[in-house]
XYZ file of C-alpha atoms in Angstrom:
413
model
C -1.011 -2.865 8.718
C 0.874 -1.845 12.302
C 0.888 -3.511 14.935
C -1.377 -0.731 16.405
C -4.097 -1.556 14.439
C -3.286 2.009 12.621
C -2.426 2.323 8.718
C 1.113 2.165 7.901
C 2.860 5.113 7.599
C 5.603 4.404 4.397
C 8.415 7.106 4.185
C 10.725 7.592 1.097
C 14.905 6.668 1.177
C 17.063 8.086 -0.883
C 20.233 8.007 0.949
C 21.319 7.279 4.878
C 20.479 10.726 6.153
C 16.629 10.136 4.843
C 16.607 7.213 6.023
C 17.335 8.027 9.478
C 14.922 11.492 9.160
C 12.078 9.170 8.206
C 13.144 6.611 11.301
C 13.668 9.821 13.434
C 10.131 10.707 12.507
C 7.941 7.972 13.134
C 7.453 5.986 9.775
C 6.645 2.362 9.997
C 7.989 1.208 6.664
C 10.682 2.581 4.412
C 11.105 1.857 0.984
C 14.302 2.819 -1.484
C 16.417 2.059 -4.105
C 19.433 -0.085 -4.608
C 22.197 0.431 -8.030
C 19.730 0.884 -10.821
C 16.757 -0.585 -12.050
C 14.458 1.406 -9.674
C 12.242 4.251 -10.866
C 14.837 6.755 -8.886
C 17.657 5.316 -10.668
C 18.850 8.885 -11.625
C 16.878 10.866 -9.855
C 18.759 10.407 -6.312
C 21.762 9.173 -4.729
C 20.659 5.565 -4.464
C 22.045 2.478 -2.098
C 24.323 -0.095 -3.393
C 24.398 -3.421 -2.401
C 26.630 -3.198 0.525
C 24.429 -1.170 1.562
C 21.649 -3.719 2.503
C 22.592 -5.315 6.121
C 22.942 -1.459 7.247
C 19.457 -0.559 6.103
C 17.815 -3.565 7.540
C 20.393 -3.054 10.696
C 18.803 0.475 11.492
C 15.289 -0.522 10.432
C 15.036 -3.662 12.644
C 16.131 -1.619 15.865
C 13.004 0.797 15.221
C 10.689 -2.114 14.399
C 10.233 -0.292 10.960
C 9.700 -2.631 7.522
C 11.940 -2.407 4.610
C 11.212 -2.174 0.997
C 13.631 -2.988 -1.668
C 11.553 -0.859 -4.594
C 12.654 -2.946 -7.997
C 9.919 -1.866 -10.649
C 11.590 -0.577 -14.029
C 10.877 -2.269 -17.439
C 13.337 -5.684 -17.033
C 15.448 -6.535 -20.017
C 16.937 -9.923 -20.361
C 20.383 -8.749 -19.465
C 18.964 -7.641 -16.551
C 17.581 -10.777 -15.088
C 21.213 -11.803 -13.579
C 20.934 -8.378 -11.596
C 17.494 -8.795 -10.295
C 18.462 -12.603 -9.268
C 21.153 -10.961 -6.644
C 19.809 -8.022 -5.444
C 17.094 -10.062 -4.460
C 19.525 -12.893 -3.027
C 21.546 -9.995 -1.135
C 17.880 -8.458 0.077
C 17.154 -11.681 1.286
C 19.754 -12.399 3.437
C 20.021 -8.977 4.886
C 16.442 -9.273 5.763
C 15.182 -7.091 3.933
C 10.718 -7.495 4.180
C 9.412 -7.490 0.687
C 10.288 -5.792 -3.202
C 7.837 -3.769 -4.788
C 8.198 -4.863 -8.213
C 5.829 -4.625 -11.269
C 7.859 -6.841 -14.045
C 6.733 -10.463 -13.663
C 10.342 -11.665 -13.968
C 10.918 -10.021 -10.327
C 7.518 -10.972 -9.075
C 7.972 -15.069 -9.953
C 11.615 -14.828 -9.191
C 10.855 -13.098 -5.611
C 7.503 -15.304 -4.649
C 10.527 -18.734 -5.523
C 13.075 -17.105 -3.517
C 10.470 -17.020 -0.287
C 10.577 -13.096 -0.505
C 7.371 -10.797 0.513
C 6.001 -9.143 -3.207
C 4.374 -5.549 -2.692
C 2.976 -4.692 -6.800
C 4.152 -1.661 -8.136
C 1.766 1.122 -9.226
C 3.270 0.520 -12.382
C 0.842 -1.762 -13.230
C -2.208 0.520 -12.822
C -4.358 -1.723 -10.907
C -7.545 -0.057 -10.807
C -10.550 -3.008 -10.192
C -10.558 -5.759 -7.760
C -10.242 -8.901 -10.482
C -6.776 -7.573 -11.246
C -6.750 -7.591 -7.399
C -7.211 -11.096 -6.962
C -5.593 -11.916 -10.314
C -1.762 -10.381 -8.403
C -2.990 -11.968 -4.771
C -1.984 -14.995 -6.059
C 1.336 -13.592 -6.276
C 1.610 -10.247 -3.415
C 0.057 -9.700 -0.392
C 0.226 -5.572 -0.646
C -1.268 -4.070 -3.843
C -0.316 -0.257 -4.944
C -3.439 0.909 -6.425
C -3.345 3.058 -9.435
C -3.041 7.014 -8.739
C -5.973 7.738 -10.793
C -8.734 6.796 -8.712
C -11.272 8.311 -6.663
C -11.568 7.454 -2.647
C -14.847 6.034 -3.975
C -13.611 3.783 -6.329
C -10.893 2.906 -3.651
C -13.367 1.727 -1.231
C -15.221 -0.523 -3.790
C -11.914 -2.653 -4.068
C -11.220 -2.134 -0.293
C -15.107 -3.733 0.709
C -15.085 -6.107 -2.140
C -11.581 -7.692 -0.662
C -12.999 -8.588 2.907
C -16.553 -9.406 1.325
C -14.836 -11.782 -1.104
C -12.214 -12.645 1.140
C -9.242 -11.996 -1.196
C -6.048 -13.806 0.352
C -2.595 -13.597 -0.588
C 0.073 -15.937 -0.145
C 0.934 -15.046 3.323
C -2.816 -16.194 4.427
C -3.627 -13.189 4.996
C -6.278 -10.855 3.661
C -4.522 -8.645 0.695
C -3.528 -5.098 1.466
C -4.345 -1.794 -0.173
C -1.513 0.845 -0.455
C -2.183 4.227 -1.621
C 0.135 7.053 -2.131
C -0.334 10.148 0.078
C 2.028 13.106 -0.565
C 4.421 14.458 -2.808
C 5.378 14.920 -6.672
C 2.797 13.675 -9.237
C 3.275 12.213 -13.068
C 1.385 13.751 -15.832
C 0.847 9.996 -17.163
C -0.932 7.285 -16.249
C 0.689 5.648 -13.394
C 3.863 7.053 -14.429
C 4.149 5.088 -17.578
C 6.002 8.003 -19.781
C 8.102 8.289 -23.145
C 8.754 12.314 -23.340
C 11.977 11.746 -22.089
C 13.219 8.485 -23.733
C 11.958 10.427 -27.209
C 13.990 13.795 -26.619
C 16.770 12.622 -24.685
C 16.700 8.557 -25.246
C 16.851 7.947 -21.637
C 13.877 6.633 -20.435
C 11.922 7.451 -17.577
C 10.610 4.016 -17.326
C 14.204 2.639 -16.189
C 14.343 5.482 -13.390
C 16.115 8.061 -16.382
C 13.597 10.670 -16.664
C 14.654 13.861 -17.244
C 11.528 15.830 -16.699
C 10.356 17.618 -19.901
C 7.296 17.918 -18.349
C 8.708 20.559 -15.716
C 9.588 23.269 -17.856
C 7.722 25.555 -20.029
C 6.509 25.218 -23.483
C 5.280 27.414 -26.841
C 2.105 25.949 -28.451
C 2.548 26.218 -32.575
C -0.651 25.931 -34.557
C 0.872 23.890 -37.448
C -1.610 25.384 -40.683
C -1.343 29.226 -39.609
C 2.176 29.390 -38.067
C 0.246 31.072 -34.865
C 1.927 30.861 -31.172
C 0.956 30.687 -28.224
C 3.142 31.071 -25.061
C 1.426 29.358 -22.333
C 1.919 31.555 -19.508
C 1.834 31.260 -15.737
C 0.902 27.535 -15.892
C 3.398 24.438 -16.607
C 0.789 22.008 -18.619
C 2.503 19.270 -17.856
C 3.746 19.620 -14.185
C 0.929 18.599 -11.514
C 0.799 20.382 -8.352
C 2.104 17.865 -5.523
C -0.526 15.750 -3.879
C -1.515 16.373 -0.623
C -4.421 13.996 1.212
C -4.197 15.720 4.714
C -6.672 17.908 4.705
C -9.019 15.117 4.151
C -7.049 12.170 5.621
C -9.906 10.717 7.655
C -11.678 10.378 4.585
C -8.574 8.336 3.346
C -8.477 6.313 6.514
C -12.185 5.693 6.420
C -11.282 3.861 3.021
C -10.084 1.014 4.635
C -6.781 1.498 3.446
C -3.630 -0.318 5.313
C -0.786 1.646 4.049
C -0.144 5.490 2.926
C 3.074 5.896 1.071
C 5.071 9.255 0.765
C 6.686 9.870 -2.357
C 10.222 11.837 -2.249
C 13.114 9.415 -2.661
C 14.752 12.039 -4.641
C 13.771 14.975 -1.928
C 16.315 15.724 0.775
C 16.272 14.786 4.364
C 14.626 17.617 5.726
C 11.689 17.199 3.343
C 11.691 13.113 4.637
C 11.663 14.712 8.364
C 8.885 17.598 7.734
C 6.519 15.678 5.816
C 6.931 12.215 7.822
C 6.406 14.048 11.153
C 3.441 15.741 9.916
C 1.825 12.883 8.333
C 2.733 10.822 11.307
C 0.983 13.184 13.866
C -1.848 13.453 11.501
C -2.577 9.692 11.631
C -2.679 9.641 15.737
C -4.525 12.476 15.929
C -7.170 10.686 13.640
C -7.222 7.868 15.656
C -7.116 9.263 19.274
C -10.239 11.606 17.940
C -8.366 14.517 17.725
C -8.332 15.237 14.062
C -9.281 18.743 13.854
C -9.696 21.656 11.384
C -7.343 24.041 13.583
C -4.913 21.421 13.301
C -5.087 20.741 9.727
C -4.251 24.272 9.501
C -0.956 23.733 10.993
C -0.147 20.820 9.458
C -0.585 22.664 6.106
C 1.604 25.321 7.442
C 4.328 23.004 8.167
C 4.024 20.982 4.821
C 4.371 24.243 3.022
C 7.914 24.861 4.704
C 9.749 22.525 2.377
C 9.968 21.430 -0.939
C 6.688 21.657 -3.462
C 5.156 22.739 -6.391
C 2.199 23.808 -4.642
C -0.689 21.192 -3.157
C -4.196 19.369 -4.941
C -5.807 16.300 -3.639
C -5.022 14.392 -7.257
C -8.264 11.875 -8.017
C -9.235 10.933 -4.392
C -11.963 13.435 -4.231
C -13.494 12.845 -7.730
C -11.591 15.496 -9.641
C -11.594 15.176 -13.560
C -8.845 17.340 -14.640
C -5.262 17.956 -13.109
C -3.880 21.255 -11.201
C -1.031 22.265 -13.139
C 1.878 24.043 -11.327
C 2.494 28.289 -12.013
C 6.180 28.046 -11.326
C 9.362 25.496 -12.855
C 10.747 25.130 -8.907
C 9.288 24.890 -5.326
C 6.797 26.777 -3.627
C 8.140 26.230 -0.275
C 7.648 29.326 2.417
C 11.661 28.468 3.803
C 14.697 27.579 2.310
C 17.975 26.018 3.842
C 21.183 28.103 3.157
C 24.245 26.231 3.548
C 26.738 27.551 6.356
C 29.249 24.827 6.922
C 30.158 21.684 8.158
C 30.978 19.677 11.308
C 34.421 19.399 12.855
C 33.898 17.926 16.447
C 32.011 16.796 19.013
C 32.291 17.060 23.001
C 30.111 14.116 23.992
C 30.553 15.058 27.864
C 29.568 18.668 27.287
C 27.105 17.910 24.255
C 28.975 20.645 22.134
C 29.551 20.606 18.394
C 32.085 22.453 16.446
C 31.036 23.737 13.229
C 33.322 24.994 10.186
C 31.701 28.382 8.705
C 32.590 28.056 5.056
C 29.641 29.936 3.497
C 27.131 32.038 4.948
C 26.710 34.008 8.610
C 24.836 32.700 11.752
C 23.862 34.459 14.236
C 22.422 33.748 18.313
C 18.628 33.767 17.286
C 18.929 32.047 14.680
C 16.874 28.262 13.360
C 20.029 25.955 11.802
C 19.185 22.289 10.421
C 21.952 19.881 10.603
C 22.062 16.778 8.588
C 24.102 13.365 8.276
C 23.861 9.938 7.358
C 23.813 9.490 11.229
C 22.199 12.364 12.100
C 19.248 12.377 9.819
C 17.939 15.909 9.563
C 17.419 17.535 12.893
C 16.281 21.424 13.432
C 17.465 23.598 16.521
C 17.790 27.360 17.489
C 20.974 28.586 18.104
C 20.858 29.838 21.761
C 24.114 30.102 22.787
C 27.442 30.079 20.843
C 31.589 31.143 20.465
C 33.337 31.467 17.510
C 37.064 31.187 17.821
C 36.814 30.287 21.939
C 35.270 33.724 22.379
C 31.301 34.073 23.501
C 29.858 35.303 20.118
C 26.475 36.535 19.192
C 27.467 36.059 15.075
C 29.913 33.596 13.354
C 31.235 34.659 9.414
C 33.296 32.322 7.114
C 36.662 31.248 8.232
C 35.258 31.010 11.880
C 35.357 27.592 13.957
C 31.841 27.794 15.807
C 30.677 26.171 18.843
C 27.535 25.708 20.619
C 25.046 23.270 22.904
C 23.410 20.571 20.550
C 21.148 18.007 22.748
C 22.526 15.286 19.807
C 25.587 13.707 18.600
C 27.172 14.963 15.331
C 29.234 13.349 13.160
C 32.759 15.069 11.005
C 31.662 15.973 7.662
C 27.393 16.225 9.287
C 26.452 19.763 7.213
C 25.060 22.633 8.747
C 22.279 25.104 6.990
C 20.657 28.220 8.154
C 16.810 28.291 7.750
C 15.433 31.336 6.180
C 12.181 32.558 5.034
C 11.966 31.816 1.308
């Protein structure tokens, strides 16, 4: 739980430039990856070890918690690896591992370091609750349950007084927004079978995304299943009813997307983040759900369903293989300069035309992923309404770019 007495707000890290979109945006926690053994071990451009003081470096100057995610199947050749990321995480200060493998959980809780438990483990009642508290202090409930059955656990924690081994009472995550597994918490073997690389040591490689004939075996019949991906859920989305998931008692509302970009980190964590005030200052209204819909629908997803929370039986499949998003970024070109007295940057066209008019993104490992409209700009030293490839662009940004921090035009999708 914040310090504000509001739930946490947990954003996803795949790389620097989502990490600073999510710290740009108002998260209070991050969580992310570091070499493999991660469930985004392929899936994203993770952090490597060196990487570790300069996470917790950024983190600790926004008062935002860290969360080394460690939570594939352990092997025994693996246990030297988990014994030093979790050495290296502990002197860079990193706050806790989520981890689901006991091997990390024992070796963690000797080592003095903060356990969060994995969804991977599918808790889904409150004596597995208080069988982990002996053990973690946050507990990632299973994605398959119902607010309902959420609050159960939630009342049954205080009523029993369920403590962990910080002293305090034990914590319910949930997660909030973003992709969805068509197993059980995750737990699936399509991929290891077809392609023997396994989705439960962060390998997957999505079968369940693409489309599929259905055989009947004794009369040779097909059947193309058409318009609808039976194995790719919709994205969840828990907005539109987020006081409901506050009102569960709830301390902490995780965002899935490690292996999203930064602008989807920045979009999604801003909205989510203005959500949660709003529902505390008494301001969380319909006409503003509206919006926030509006804005979530801008970037990356496969189209939105509220998962289990609300009692639903059956899944929402997807109708297309890719996003749904209303926009789309279009790269343009990179950054060459920066005029800190004037607050000018100098952009490289390499790819595609901008215009005066016109809403860029820019993005960096520095930068995060930050949105403008281009009001004023000249290409080659001469005022310029347009800029083509080959030109050397400049124009007012109220920020400091880096060399190499890439520009992309956002268009209507």
């Amino acid at each position: 739980m914040t310090n504000s007495g509001k739930i946490e707000l947990m954003a996803p890290a795949g790389n620097f430039e989502s990490l600073q979109a999510a710290l740009d945006n108002g998260c209070d926690s991050i969580y992310f990856g570091v070499e493999q053994l991660n469930m985004r071990a392929r899936a994203t451009v993770n952090f490597v070890l060196e990487d570790l003081p300069e996470i917790a470096r950024r983190c600790k100057e926004k008062n935002v918690r860290t969360y080394l995610t460690l939570n594939t199947i352990i092997y025994d050749h693996d246990l030297s690896l988990v014994k030093t990321l979790l050495t290296k995480a502990k002197k860079a200060g990193i706050t806790a591992v989520i981890a689901s493998d006991q091997a990390v959980i024992m070796t963690a809780k000797t080592m003095g370091i903060e356990v969060h438990i994995s969804t991977q483990l599918n808790v889904t009642n409150v004596e597995t609750v208080k069988f982990y508290a002996m053990f973690a202090d946050t507990i990632v409930l299973s994605r398959e349950l119902s607010l309902r059955q959420v609050k159960k656990i939630t009342d049954a924690i205080k009523k029993e007084c369920v403590i962990g081994p910080s002293g305090n009472l034990i914590e319910i995550e949930i997660f909030g927004h973003g992709a969805l597994c068509m197993a059980v918490s995750g737990k699936c073997y399509l991929s290891l079978h077809s392609h023997n690389s396994s989705a439960n040591r962060g390998a997957c490689k999505q079968n369940c995304r693409k489309k599929y004939t259905v055989i009947d075996q004794e009369s040779g019949f097909e059947i193309e299943v058409d318009n609808e991906y039976l194995m790719s859920p919709k994205d969840l989305c828990t907005l539109d009813f987020l006081d409901q998931v506050i009102d569960s008692d709830i301390k902490v509302l995780k965002i899935e997307g490690r292996g999203r970009a930064a602008d989807y980190v920045a979009t999604v964590i801003k909205t989510y983040r203005d959500a949660i005030d709003s529902y505390y200052e008494g301001t969380f209204t319909k006409e503003k759900i509206n919006t926030w819909m509006e804005a979530l629908s801008t970037v990356y997803n496969r189209g939105f369903w509220s998962g289990y929370y609300l009692g639903q039986k059956l899944g929402e499949w997807s109708d297309n293989p890719g996003s749904s998003a209303t926009q789309k970024k279009v790269y343009v070109g990179k950054g060459i300069n920066y005029f800190v007295k004037s607050s000018v940057a100098e952009f490289k066209i390499e790819a595609y035309d901008i215009k005066k008019g016109d809403k860029i993104l820019i993005t960096g490992a520095t930068t995060g992923a930050q949105e403008l409209i281009i009001e004023n700009m000249f290409v080659n030293d001469i005022h310029s309404d347009k800029a083509t490839k080959g030109d050397s662009c400049t124009m007012k940004v109220p920020f400091r770019i880096r060399l190499s921090d890439k520009i992309y035009k956002i268009v209507e999708a």
